[in-house]
Amino acid sequence: MLNKPVLVESLIVFVIVLLVHAVVWDRYSWCTVALAIQAFYVQFKWDRLLQLGGAVFQFRAAANSGLLPASMVIPLLGIAMKERCKSAGIVYFERFGIVVASTGMLVALFLSVIAVGITKPVPTNTCILTGVAGSIIIYTMKHSLTVSEVIEVLEVLLIFVYLSMILLYLLPRCFTPGEALLVLGGTSFVLNQLIKRSLNVIEGRGDPIDFFLLVAVVGIVLLGLFFTVLFLFMDSGTWISSMFFHMMTAVLGLGVIMPWLYRLIQRNPLFWLLQFLFQTQTRVYLLVYWTFLAASACGIVFYQNAKRSSESKKHQASTITRKYFHFIVVATYVPGLIYDRQLLYVAAVLCLAVFIFLEYIRYFRIKPFGQTLRHLLSLFLDERDSGPLILTHIYLLLGVSLPVWLFPRSCAPKGTLSGAGALVPYAGVLAVGVGDTIASVFGSTMGEIKWPGTKKTFEGTMTAIFAQIIAMALILIFDSSVNLNSSYAWILASVSLVSLLEAYTTQIDNLLLPLYLQILFM
């Protein structure tokens, strides 16, 4: 039986789904509602499998499956994108939004079928609900998608299946089923898009910075898969293995990733990147400022480790200490969003690649820095880092970057949307950088009234909502491109719902909250 926090979390997600479709009701709305209902029931099965240890793979403990909130993200994001591009008259990206929504529905449905299939005895009622939802989705796809779009959706599903089998086996306890759906589903879609655009490069569609994102994400994931398989057969902690790691990284980077990017942007990637980064004086100032903030973050890590050495080896960083990095992220992203969003887009891609590469060095114990990174980062572990990988800092970066990367620039006149949509690029900063940070700090220091069934407090949630309202007022003052057009009630409802979701979800809030806030703003 589902506990109260899961029921409240599900209720909040249902409210978000209904709010979105109260504004946009079409044939895809029936699919989304049917998917939400069946995902709610399948959550029972996944949670039971996790409790009894009957799931095929080892998932992250101390959390529910998170199937319902994760299942809704990609379909709702696709529907919101479709409507924005439809109103702007951009047919190509309107169809792209439909493909995104259909892909999200099919991948979520597949995960539900897996849960129902391995549950013993077979849950008859849940099977019927899953069958009805699947029939509605497939019928709608049949009458909405072209043959090439159906093939594209099936390609993403196939990539998702193979990625799931490989990564969930190699990385036990790193994800819940819902987190796996979001992370692996998104990676599968990016990989398929890169393959598709590489084959159709003659069409000349796309911005170089979009290609840079696709190649960087796929390249760093393939690099990790290559070394994970390789180090199954050899000890990764020796100097010979470490030399081989660095050599093969250079070979794959210069021999595969660079030529691939060259084919897509039709120019030397290194020269293009240097020219892009230092194109204007504003960009130079931003890069110097971000370098200072990065050095400050490193200083916090070293200081806290020195403090641990002098006090106790069992000393762990407090919640407030970990939130220092959230404040640094806010200080990093807000100037970039105001002064140069394209530079922020590219810098975030580079930072993600560096973070993941450093995690490879730590995980494989690559000399000379692998063991040092293990020691330094172990101080900041929490209950969500129960697997072999440390992912919370990567999720933080993804949470604030995804609204920037997923912002529909081609469907936005003059680079911005009207009303609440103008706040879309700020969704990550508001939800994670401001809301989650303030909720944690005030909740842990002054909170007394706890939400039923959780450790989160009423005071923390209320201060988070209030802090986000103040932050939006400041954005209105300093960013002249933001014009809310009296959509204040919708913005307040969006921020309140996402803050309540933060209080009740056991999923990685750094990843989930910005995406829901972005959907509501769009």
Short mmCIF file of C-alpha atoms in Angstrom, two decimals:
data_model
loop_
_atom_site.label_atom_id
_atom_site.label_comp_id
_atom_site.label_asym_id
_atom_site.label_seq_id
_atom_site.Cartn_x
_atom_site.Cartn_y
_atom_site.Cartn_z
CA MET A 1 0.00 0.00 0.00
CA LEU A 2 1.27 3.48 -0.87
CA ASN A 3 2.24 5.70 2.05
CA LYS A 4 0.98 9.24 2.54
CA PRO A 5 3.98 11.10 1.05
CA VAL A 6 3.66 9.11 -2.18
CA LEU A 7 -0.07 9.82 -2.32
CA VAL A 8 0.50 13.55 -1.83
CA GLU A 9 3.33 13.55 -4.38
CA SER A 10 1.01 11.82 -6.87
CA LEU A 11 -1.78 14.30 -6.14
CA ILE A 12 0.56 17.24 -6.84
CA VAL A 13 1.64 15.66 -10.15
CA PHE A 14 -2.02 15.07 -11.13
CA VAL A 15 -2.80 18.73 -10.37
CA ILE A 16 0.11 19.84 -12.58
CA VAL A 17 -1.07 17.55 -15.41
CA LEU A 18 -4.62 18.88 -15.17
CA LEU A 19 -3.43 22.50 -15.00
CA VAL A 20 -1.37 22.08 -18.17
CA HIS A 21 -4.25 20.45 -20.03
CA ALA A 22 -6.74 23.00 -18.76
CA VAL A 23 -4.77 25.43 -20.92
CA VAL A 24 -4.00 22.98 -23.73
CA TRP A 25 -6.58 20.27 -24.35
CA ASP A 26 -6.22 18.18 -27.50
CA ARG A 27 -5.90 14.54 -28.52
CA TYR A 28 -2.58 14.19 -26.69
CA SER A 29 -4.25 15.23 -23.43
CA TRP A 30 -6.22 11.98 -23.34
CA CYS A 31 -2.96 10.08 -23.76
CA THR A 32 -1.25 11.99 -20.95
CA VAL A 33 -4.13 11.56 -18.51
CA ALA A 34 -4.39 7.82 -19.32
CA LEU A 35 -0.61 7.46 -18.87
CA ALA A 36 -0.75 9.30 -15.52
CA ILE A 37 -3.54 7.07 -14.16
CA GLN A 38 -1.83 3.82 -15.13
CA ALA A 39 1.57 5.09 -13.88
CA PHE A 40 -0.04 5.83 -10.51
CA TYR A 41 -1.26 2.23 -10.21
CA VAL A 42 1.99 0.74 -11.51
CA GLN A 43 3.84 2.67 -8.78
CA PHE A 44 2.27 0.20 -6.33
CA LYS A 45 3.93 -2.67 -8.20
CA TRP A 46 7.34 -1.01 -8.54
CA ASP A 47 7.40 0.00 -4.85
CA ARG A 48 6.46 -3.53 -3.81
CA LEU A 49 9.16 -5.00 -6.06
CA LEU A 50 11.75 -2.62 -4.57
CA GLN A 51 10.72 -3.48 -0.99
CA LEU A 52 10.86 -7.25 -1.63
CA GLY A 53 14.04 -7.09 -3.74
CA GLY A 54 12.21 -8.51 -6.74
CA ALA A 55 13.25 -5.87 -9.29
CA VAL A 56 15.49 -7.05 -12.11
CA PHE A 57 18.24 -4.52 -11.23
CA GLN A 58 19.41 -2.94 -7.97
CA PHE A 59 17.82 0.48 -7.59
CA ARG A 60 18.53 3.28 -5.13
CA ALA A 61 17.28 2.47 -1.63
CA ALA A 62 15.41 4.82 0.74
CA ALA A 63 13.23 6.14 -2.08
CA ASN A 64 10.04 5.10 -3.81
CA SER A 65 10.01 4.22 -7.51
CA GLY A 66 9.05 7.75 -8.63
CA LEU A 67 7.39 6.35 -11.74
CA LEU A 68 4.46 8.80 -11.90
CA PRO A 69 6.40 12.10 -11.59
CA ALA A 70 9.11 10.85 -13.98
CA SER A 71 6.61 9.48 -16.53
CA MET A 72 4.94 12.88 -16.93
CA VAL A 73 8.02 15.03 -17.52
CA ILE A 74 8.95 14.21 -21.14
CA PRO A 75 5.34 14.03 -22.48
CA LEU A 76 4.39 17.35 -20.83
CA LEU A 77 7.60 18.97 -22.03
CA GLY A 78 6.87 17.84 -25.60
CA ILE A 79 3.27 19.08 -25.44
CA ALA A 80 4.34 22.48 -24.07
CA MET A 81 6.98 22.78 -26.80
CA LYS A 82 4.44 21.79 -29.46
CA GLU A 83 2.00 24.50 -28.35
CA ARG A 84 4.65 27.21 -28.16
CA CYS A 85 5.98 26.42 -31.63
CA LYS A 86 2.46 26.07 -33.05
CA SER A 87 1.56 29.57 -31.84
CA ALA A 88 4.82 30.87 -33.38
CA GLY A 89 4.04 29.13 -36.70
CA ILE A 90 7.22 26.99 -36.70
CA VAL A 91 5.93 23.70 -38.15
CA TYR A 92 9.25 21.81 -37.95
CA PHE A 93 9.59 22.27 -34.18
CA GLU A 94 5.86 21.74 -33.65
CA ARG A 95 6.31 18.27 -35.14
CA PHE A 96 9.47 17.86 -33.03
CA GLY A 97 7.41 18.55 -29.89
CA ILE A 98 4.93 15.86 -30.91
CA VAL A 99 7.80 13.37 -31.38
CA VAL A 100 9.19 14.28 -27.94
CA ALA A 101 5.79 13.77 -26.28
CA SER A 102 5.17 10.46 -28.09
CA THR A 103 8.64 9.18 -27.22
CA GLY A 104 8.17 10.05 -23.54
CA MET A 105 4.82 8.26 -23.42
CA LEU A 106 6.12 5.11 -25.10
CA VAL A 107 9.26 4.88 -22.92
CA ALA A 108 7.19 5.41 -19.73
CA LEU A 109 4.67 2.81 -20.89
CA PHE A 110 7.50 0.33 -21.55
CA LEU A 111 8.79 0.78 -17.99
CA SER A 112 5.27 0.15 -16.68
CA VAL A 113 4.92 -3.02 -18.73
CA ILE A 114 8.22 -4.29 -17.28
CA ALA A 115 6.95 -3.78 -13.72
CA VAL A 116 3.63 -5.50 -14.45
CA GLY A 117 5.39 -8.36 -16.24
CA ILE A 118 7.72 -9.27 -13.36
CA THR A 119 5.09 -8.90 -10.60
CA LYS A 120 3.82 -12.22 -9.23
CA PRO A 121 0.94 -12.98 -9.13
CA VAL A 122 0.00 -11.07 -12.26
CA PRO A 123 -1.97 -7.91 -11.25
CA THR A 124 -5.08 -8.22 -13.42
CA ASN A 125 -6.56 -4.75 -12.82
CA THR A 126 -3.24 -2.99 -13.39
CA CYS A 127 -2.71 -5.03 -16.58
CA ILE A 128 -6.09 -3.86 -17.87
CA LEU A 129 -5.28 -0.21 -17.06
CA THR A 130 -1.86 -0.48 -18.73
CA GLY A 131 -3.47 -2.08 -21.79
CA VAL A 132 -6.10 0.66 -22.06
CA ALA A 133 -3.48 3.41 -21.69
CA GLY A 134 -1.25 1.69 -24.25
CA SER A 135 -4.14 1.37 -26.71
CA ILE A 136 -5.02 5.07 -26.41
CA ILE A 137 -1.39 6.12 -26.88
CA ILE A 138 -0.74 3.81 -29.86
CA TYR A 139 -4.06 4.79 -31.52
CA THR A 140 -3.22 8.49 -31.16
CA MET A 141 0.32 7.97 -32.45
CA LYS A 142 -1.03 6.08 -35.45
CA HIS A 143 -3.21 9.04 -36.42
CA SER A 144 -0.71 11.77 -35.51
CA LEU A 145 2.77 10.66 -36.57
CA THR A 146 4.23 10.13 -40.03
CA VAL A 147 6.05 6.88 -40.83
CA SER A 148 9.46 8.51 -40.34
CA GLU A 149 8.38 9.92 -36.95
CA VAL A 150 7.13 6.50 -35.82
CA ILE A 151 10.50 5.00 -36.79
CA GLU A 152 12.25 7.76 -34.83
CA VAL A 153 10.18 7.03 -31.70
CA LEU A 154 10.90 3.30 -31.98
CA GLU A 155 14.63 4.01 -32.44
CA VAL A 156 14.69 5.96 -29.16
CA LEU A 157 12.83 3.13 -27.41
CA LEU A 158 15.36 0.59 -28.70
CA ILE A 159 18.32 2.72 -27.56
CA PHE A 160 16.62 3.15 -24.17
CA VAL A 161 16.22 -0.61 -23.74
CA TYR A 162 19.88 -1.33 -24.50
CA LEU A 163 21.20 1.59 -22.41
CA SER A 164 19.03 0.51 -19.48
CA MET A 165 20.27 -3.08 -19.59
CA ILE A 166 23.90 -1.98 -19.73
CA LEU A 167 23.99 0.95 -17.30
CA LEU A 168 21.59 -0.40 -14.65
CA TYR A 169 23.68 -3.60 -14.53
CA LEU A 170 27.02 -1.78 -14.39
CA LEU A 171 25.83 0.96 -11.97
CA PRO A 172 23.69 -0.64 -9.24
CA ARG A 173 21.86 1.56 -6.67
CA CYS A 174 22.54 4.77 -8.61
CA PHE A 175 18.97 5.39 -9.78
CA THR A 176 15.36 4.81 -8.86
CA PRO A 177 13.17 3.53 -11.75
CA GLY A 178 11.87 7.09 -12.22
CA GLU A 179 15.35 8.62 -12.28
CA ALA A 180 16.49 5.95 -14.73
CA LEU A 181 13.52 6.84 -16.95
CA LEU A 182 14.49 10.52 -16.97
CA VAL A 183 18.27 10.17 -17.31
CA LEU A 184 18.42 7.21 -19.70
CA GLY A 185 15.35 8.34 -21.66
CA GLY A 186 16.89 11.77 -22.17
CA THR A 187 20.28 10.30 -23.12
CA SER A 188 18.61 7.93 -25.60
CA PHE A 189 16.77 10.81 -27.24
CA VAL A 190 19.97 12.89 -27.49
CA LEU A 191 21.87 9.96 -29.04
CA ASN A 192 19.11 9.38 -31.61
CA GLN A 193 19.00 13.10 -32.46
CA LEU A 194 22.76 13.16 -33.00
CA ILE A 195 22.61 10.14 -35.32
CA LYS A 196 19.69 11.65 -37.25
CA ARG A 197 21.34 15.05 -37.64
CA SER A 198 24.68 13.50 -38.60
CA LEU A 199 22.99 11.63 -41.46
CA ASN A 200 21.05 14.72 -42.60
CA VAL A 201 23.81 17.28 -42.14
CA ILE A 202 23.39 18.53 -45.72
CA GLU A 203 20.06 20.09 -44.77
CA GLY A 204 22.00 22.64 -42.69
CA ARG A 205 19.40 22.80 -39.94
CA GLY A 206 20.47 23.59 -36.41
CA ASP A 207 22.67 25.93 -34.45
CA PRO A 208 26.36 25.02 -33.82
CA ILE A 209 25.81 25.29 -30.06
CA ASP A 210 23.03 22.66 -30.30
CA PHE A 211 25.38 20.32 -32.13
CA PHE A 212 28.02 21.03 -29.48
CA LEU A 213 25.61 19.90 -26.75
CA LEU A 214 24.62 16.71 -28.60
CA VAL A 215 28.20 15.67 -29.40
CA ALA A 216 29.47 16.50 -25.89
CA VAL A 217 26.75 14.48 -24.13
CA VAL A 218 26.98 11.47 -26.43
CA GLY A 219 30.78 11.58 -26.49
CA ILE A 220 31.18 11.62 -22.71
CA VAL A 221 28.60 8.82 -22.26
CA LEU A 222 30.27 6.61 -24.88
CA LEU A 223 33.64 7.32 -23.25
CA GLY A 224 32.27 6.08 -19.92
CA LEU A 225 30.76 2.95 -21.45
CA PHE A 226 34.03 2.14 -23.20
CA PHE A 227 36.13 2.40 -20.03
CA THR A 228 33.54 0.65 -17.86
CA VAL A 229 33.64 -2.41 -20.10
CA LEU A 230 37.43 -2.20 -20.47
CA PHE A 231 38.12 -2.04 -16.74
CA LEU A 232 36.04 -5.15 -16.11
CA PHE A 233 39.07 -7.02 -17.47
CA MET A 234 41.91 -5.01 -15.93
CA ASP A 235 42.73 -3.15 -12.73
CA SER A 236 41.98 0.54 -13.27
CA GLY A 237 44.08 1.73 -10.31
CA THR A 238 47.54 1.00 -11.73
CA TRP A 239 49.79 3.50 -13.47
CA ILE A 240 49.67 1.48 -16.72
CA SER A 241 45.85 1.54 -16.74
CA SER A 242 45.87 5.24 -15.93
CA MET A 243 48.25 6.00 -18.79
CA PHE A 244 46.05 3.94 -21.09
CA PHE A 245 42.96 5.87 -19.85
CA HIS A 246 44.50 9.25 -20.66
CA MET A 247 45.86 8.07 -23.99
CA MET A 248 42.54 6.55 -25.13
CA THR A 249 40.66 9.66 -23.97
CA ALA A 250 42.90 11.75 -26.25
CA VAL A 251 42.47 9.29 -29.12
CA LEU A 252 38.67 9.16 -28.81
CA GLY A 253 38.42 12.91 -28.32
CA LEU A 254 40.67 13.92 -31.21
CA GLY A 255 39.91 10.95 -33.46
CA VAL A 256 36.15 10.54 -33.05
CA ILE A 257 34.44 13.42 -31.22
CA MET A 258 36.30 16.28 -32.93
CA PRO A 259 35.76 14.95 -36.50
CA TRP A 260 32.12 14.24 -35.68
CA LEU A 261 31.61 17.82 -34.50
CA TYR A 262 33.54 19.13 -37.52
CA ARG A 263 31.14 17.28 -39.84
CA LEU A 264 28.15 18.89 -38.14
CA ILE A 265 29.32 22.52 -37.86
CA GLN A 266 31.55 22.49 -40.99
CA ARG A 267 34.47 24.25 -39.25
CA ASN A 268 37.32 23.43 -36.89
CA PRO A 269 35.66 22.83 -33.47
CA LEU A 270 38.58 24.19 -31.42
CA PHE A 271 38.88 27.40 -33.46
CA TRP A 272 35.10 27.84 -33.40
CA LEU A 273 35.00 27.36 -29.61
CA LEU A 274 37.84 29.82 -28.93
CA GLN A 275 36.33 32.39 -31.27
CA PHE A 276 32.91 31.92 -29.62
CA LEU A 277 34.19 32.22 -26.04
CA PHE A 278 36.21 35.41 -26.62
CA GLN A 279 33.94 37.05 -29.19
CA THR A 280 32.98 40.07 -27.06
CA GLN A 281 34.34 41.92 -24.06
CA THR A 282 31.26 40.94 -22.04
CA ARG A 283 32.10 37.28 -22.56
CA VAL A 284 35.65 37.80 -21.34
CA TYR A 285 34.36 39.51 -18.18
CA LEU A 286 31.87 36.67 -17.58
CA LEU A 287 34.56 34.01 -18.05
CA VAL A 288 36.87 35.75 -15.57
CA TYR A 289 34.01 36.06 -13.08
CA TRP A 290 33.05 32.38 -13.49
CA THR A 291 36.68 31.34 -13.04
CA PHE A 292 36.73 33.20 -9.72
CA LEU A 293 33.51 31.41 -8.62
CA ALA A 294 34.93 28.02 -9.64
CA ALA A 295 38.04 28.74 -7.57
CA SER A 296 35.79 29.70 -4.64
CA ALA A 297 33.93 26.39 -4.91
CA CYS A 298 37.23 24.49 -4.91
CA GLY A 299 38.32 26.54 -1.89
CA ILE A 300 35.19 25.45 0.01
CA VAL A 301 35.95 21.80 -0.78
CA PHE A 302 39.55 22.08 0.44
CA TYR A 303 38.58 24.09 3.55
CA GLN A 304 35.90 21.61 4.60
CA ASN A 305 38.29 18.69 4.12
CA ALA A 306 40.96 20.45 6.19
CA LYS A 307 38.31 20.99 8.86
CA ARG A 308 37.46 17.29 8.76
CA SER A 309 41.13 16.33 9.18
CA SER A 310 41.52 18.56 12.23
CA GLU A 311 38.22 17.57 13.91
CA SER A 312 37.23 14.01 13.10
CA LYS A 313 37.56 11.56 10.26
CA LYS A 314 33.83 10.86 10.50
CA HIS A 315 32.92 14.53 10.05
CA GLN A 316 30.37 15.06 7.24
CA ALA A 317 29.41 18.35 5.61
CA SER A 318 26.16 19.78 6.92
CA THR A 319 23.12 20.59 4.78
CA ILE A 320 23.92 24.30 5.00
CA THR A 321 27.51 23.67 3.85
CA ARG A 322 26.29 21.71 0.83
CA LYS A 323 23.94 24.59 -0.04
CA TYR A 324 26.95 26.91 -0.44
CA PHE A 325 27.32 25.33 -3.86
CA HIS A 326 23.70 26.20 -4.68
CA PHE A 327 24.43 29.85 -3.90
CA ILE A 328 27.51 29.70 -6.14
CA VAL A 329 25.38 28.22 -8.94
CA VAL A 330 22.88 31.09 -8.61
CA ALA A 331 25.73 33.62 -8.70
CA THR A 332 27.06 31.85 -11.82
CA TYR A 333 23.86 31.50 -13.84
CA VAL A 334 22.01 34.76 -13.20
CA PRO A 335 24.61 37.06 -14.87
CA GLY A 336 24.86 34.61 -17.77
CA LEU A 337 21.08 34.60 -18.24
CA ILE A 338 20.92 38.38 -18.16
CA TYR A 339 23.94 39.26 -20.31
CA ASP A 340 24.76 36.33 -22.62
CA ARG A 341 22.62 33.19 -22.70
CA GLN A 342 24.48 31.60 -25.61
CA LEU A 343 27.75 31.79 -23.70
CA LEU A 344 26.04 30.29 -20.63
CA TYR A 345 24.67 27.50 -22.84
CA VAL A 346 28.13 26.53 -24.11
CA ALA A 347 29.86 27.02 -20.74
CA ALA A 348 27.30 24.74 -19.06
CA VAL A 349 28.00 22.03 -21.67
CA LEU A 350 31.74 22.30 -21.03
CA CYS A 351 31.19 22.21 -17.28
CA LEU A 352 29.00 19.09 -17.56
CA ALA A 353 31.66 17.32 -19.63
CA VAL A 354 34.34 18.24 -17.05
CA PHE A 355 32.17 17.09 -14.11
CA ILE A 356 31.46 13.72 -15.70
CA PHE A 357 35.08 13.25 -16.76
CA LEU A 358 36.27 13.97 -13.20
CA GLU A 359 33.72 11.47 -11.92
CA TYR A 360 35.23 8.86 -14.26
CA ILE A 361 38.67 9.62 -12.80
CA ARG A 362 37.31 9.29 -9.24
CA TYR A 363 35.26 6.15 -9.94
CA PHE A 364 38.04 4.28 -11.79
CA ARG A 365 40.73 5.57 -9.37
CA ILE A 366 42.76 6.96 -12.27
CA LYS A 367 46.18 8.20 -11.17
CA PRO A 368 47.33 10.75 -10.16
CA PHE A 369 44.06 12.37 -9.00
CA GLY A 370 41.56 9.49 -8.61
CA GLN A 371 42.21 8.68 -4.96
CA THR A 372 42.45 12.37 -4.02
CA LEU A 373 39.04 13.06 -5.56
CA ARG A 374 37.57 10.09 -3.68
CA HIS A 375 38.83 11.52 -0.41
CA LEU A 376 37.75 15.11 -1.11
CA LEU A 377 34.23 14.32 -2.35
CA SER A 378 33.39 11.68 0.27
CA LEU A 379 32.81 14.54 2.73
CA PHE A 380 29.79 15.75 0.73
CA LEU A 381 27.99 12.42 0.30
CA ASP A 382 24.37 12.08 1.40
CA GLU A 383 21.83 9.25 1.39
CA ARG A 384 21.13 9.73 -2.33
CA ASP A 385 24.72 8.77 -3.25
CA SER A 386 24.22 5.11 -2.32
CA GLY A 387 25.67 3.68 -5.54
CA PRO A 388 29.23 3.62 -6.87
CA LEU A 389 28.81 7.02 -8.58
CA ILE A 390 28.52 10.45 -6.93
CA LEU A 391 25.83 12.17 -8.98
CA THR A 392 24.29 14.91 -6.83
CA HIS A 393 26.63 17.67 -8.07
CA ILE A 394 26.03 16.56 -11.67
CA TYR A 395 22.27 16.62 -11.07
CA LEU A 396 22.61 20.15 -9.64
CA LEU A 397 24.36 21.30 -12.81
CA LEU A 398 21.78 19.53 -15.00
CA GLY A 399 18.90 21.02 -13.03
CA VAL A 400 19.95 24.62 -13.64
CA SER A 401 21.18 23.96 -17.21
CA LEU A 402 18.27 21.97 -18.68
CA PRO A 403 15.88 24.97 -18.82
CA VAL A 404 18.61 26.89 -20.69
CA TRP A 405 19.29 24.02 -23.09
CA LEU A 406 15.63 23.11 -23.64
CA PHE A 407 14.44 26.69 -24.12
CA PRO A 408 12.68 26.75 -27.56
CA ARG A 409 14.76 29.58 -29.06
CA SER A 410 13.47 28.98 -32.59
CA CYS A 411 9.88 29.39 -31.39
CA ALA A 412 10.55 32.48 -29.30
CA PRO A 413 10.26 35.88 -31.01
CA LYS A 414 13.32 38.04 -30.24
CA GLY A 415 14.78 35.23 -28.09
CA THR A 416 12.17 35.35 -25.33
CA LEU A 417 8.64 34.13 -24.63
CA SER A 418 5.77 36.22 -23.34
CA GLY A 419 4.13 35.98 -19.94
CA ALA A 420 5.34 33.26 -17.60
CA GLY A 421 7.27 31.76 -20.53
CA ALA A 422 9.81 34.58 -20.17
CA LEU A 423 10.95 32.91 -16.93
CA VAL A 424 11.61 29.51 -18.56
CA PRO A 425 15.44 29.89 -18.65
CA TYR A 426 15.33 30.87 -14.97
CA ALA A 427 13.34 27.76 -13.94
CA GLY A 428 16.43 25.88 -12.70
CA VAL A 429 17.79 28.86 -10.78
CA LEU A 430 14.40 29.49 -9.14
CA ALA A 431 13.51 25.87 -8.30
CA VAL A 432 16.92 24.57 -7.21
CA GLY A 433 19.18 27.56 -6.68
CA VAL A 434 16.66 29.63 -4.70
CA GLY A 435 13.68 27.48 -3.67
CA ASP A 436 15.38 24.22 -2.68
CA THR A 437 18.27 26.05 -1.02
CA ILE A 438 16.12 28.36 1.10
CA ALA A 439 13.77 25.48 2.02
CA SER A 440 16.71 23.37 3.25
CA VAL A 441 18.44 26.18 5.16
CA PHE A 442 15.35 27.60 6.88
CA GLY A 443 13.71 24.21 7.33
CA SER A 444 16.75 22.67 9.03
CA THR A 445 17.45 25.68 11.26
CA MET A 446 14.04 27.14 12.14
CA GLY A 447 11.44 24.63 10.95
CA GLU A 448 9.17 23.07 13.58
CA ILE A 449 5.96 22.04 11.78
CA LYS A 450 6.70 19.00 9.62
CA TRP A 451 4.66 18.02 6.60
CA PRO A 452 2.89 14.69 7.42
CA GLY A 453 5.10 11.68 6.71
CA THR A 454 8.21 13.67 5.71
CA LYS A 455 11.25 15.37 7.26
CA LYS A 456 10.48 18.59 5.37
CA THR A 457 8.89 21.50 7.23
CA PHE A 458 6.03 23.88 6.53
CA GLU A 459 8.29 26.85 7.33
CA GLY A 460 10.89 25.70 4.80
CA THR A 461 8.30 25.40 2.03
CA MET A 462 6.71 28.79 2.75
CA THR A 463 10.07 30.59 2.85
CA ALA A 464 11.03 28.86 -0.41
CA ILE A 465 7.89 30.21 -2.13
CA PHE A 466 8.48 33.69 -0.70
CA ALA A 467 12.17 33.65 -1.73
CA GLN A 468 11.28 32.66 -5.31
CA ILE A 469 8.75 35.53 -5.51
CA ILE A 470 11.46 37.97 -4.38
CA ALA A 471 13.90 36.44 -6.89
CA MET A 472 11.38 36.90 -9.74
CA ALA A 473 10.86 40.53 -8.71
CA LEU A 474 14.62 41.06 -8.93
CA ILE A 475 14.71 39.35 -12.34
CA LEU A 476 12.01 41.76 -13.56
CA ILE A 477 14.14 44.68 -12.40
CA PHE A 478 17.48 43.57 -13.87
CA ASP A 479 16.44 41.60 -17.00
CA SER A 480 14.65 43.88 -19.46
CA SER A 481 13.73 40.94 -21.74
CA VAL A 482 11.33 39.52 -19.12
CA ASN A 483 7.73 40.73 -19.43
CA LEU A 484 5.19 38.73 -17.40
CA ASN A 485 2.06 40.34 -18.91
CA SER A 486 -0.03 40.04 -15.72
CA SER A 487 0.38 36.23 -15.50
CA TYR A 488 1.14 36.53 -11.78
CA ALA A 489 -1.52 34.08 -10.54
CA TRP A 490 -0.21 31.32 -12.82
CA ILE A 491 3.39 31.99 -11.74
CA LEU A 492 2.45 31.90 -8.04
CA ALA A 493 0.53 28.64 -8.54
CA SER A 494 3.47 27.12 -10.45
CA VAL A 495 6.03 28.04 -7.81
CA SER A 496 3.77 26.82 -4.99
CA LEU A 497 3.09 23.45 -6.63
CA VAL A 498 6.77 22.81 -7.36
CA SER A 499 7.73 23.82 -3.80
CA LEU A 500 5.14 21.36 -2.43
CA LEU A 501 6.55 18.68 -4.75
CA GLU A 502 10.00 19.37 -3.27
CA ALA A 503 8.60 18.72 0.19
CA TYR A 504 7.12 15.33 -0.69
CA THR A 505 9.25 13.76 -3.42
CA THR A 506 11.99 11.24 -2.63
CA GLN A 507 13.44 11.56 -6.12
CA ILE A 508 16.45 13.73 -7.00
CA ASP A 509 14.84 17.15 -6.60
CA ASN A 510 17.74 18.88 -8.39
CA LEU A 511 16.61 17.13 -11.58
CA LEU A 512 12.84 16.89 -11.18
CA LEU A 513 11.82 20.32 -9.85
CA PRO A 514 13.35 22.54 -12.61
CA LEU A 515 11.71 20.44 -15.32
CA TYR A 516 8.24 20.73 -13.76
CA LEU A 517 8.66 24.47 -13.21
CA GLN A 518 9.80 24.85 -16.82
CA ILE A 519 6.74 22.93 -18.06
CA LEU A 520 4.37 25.15 -16.05
CA PHE A 521 6.10 28.35 -17.19
CA MET A 522 5.95 27.22 -20.84
#
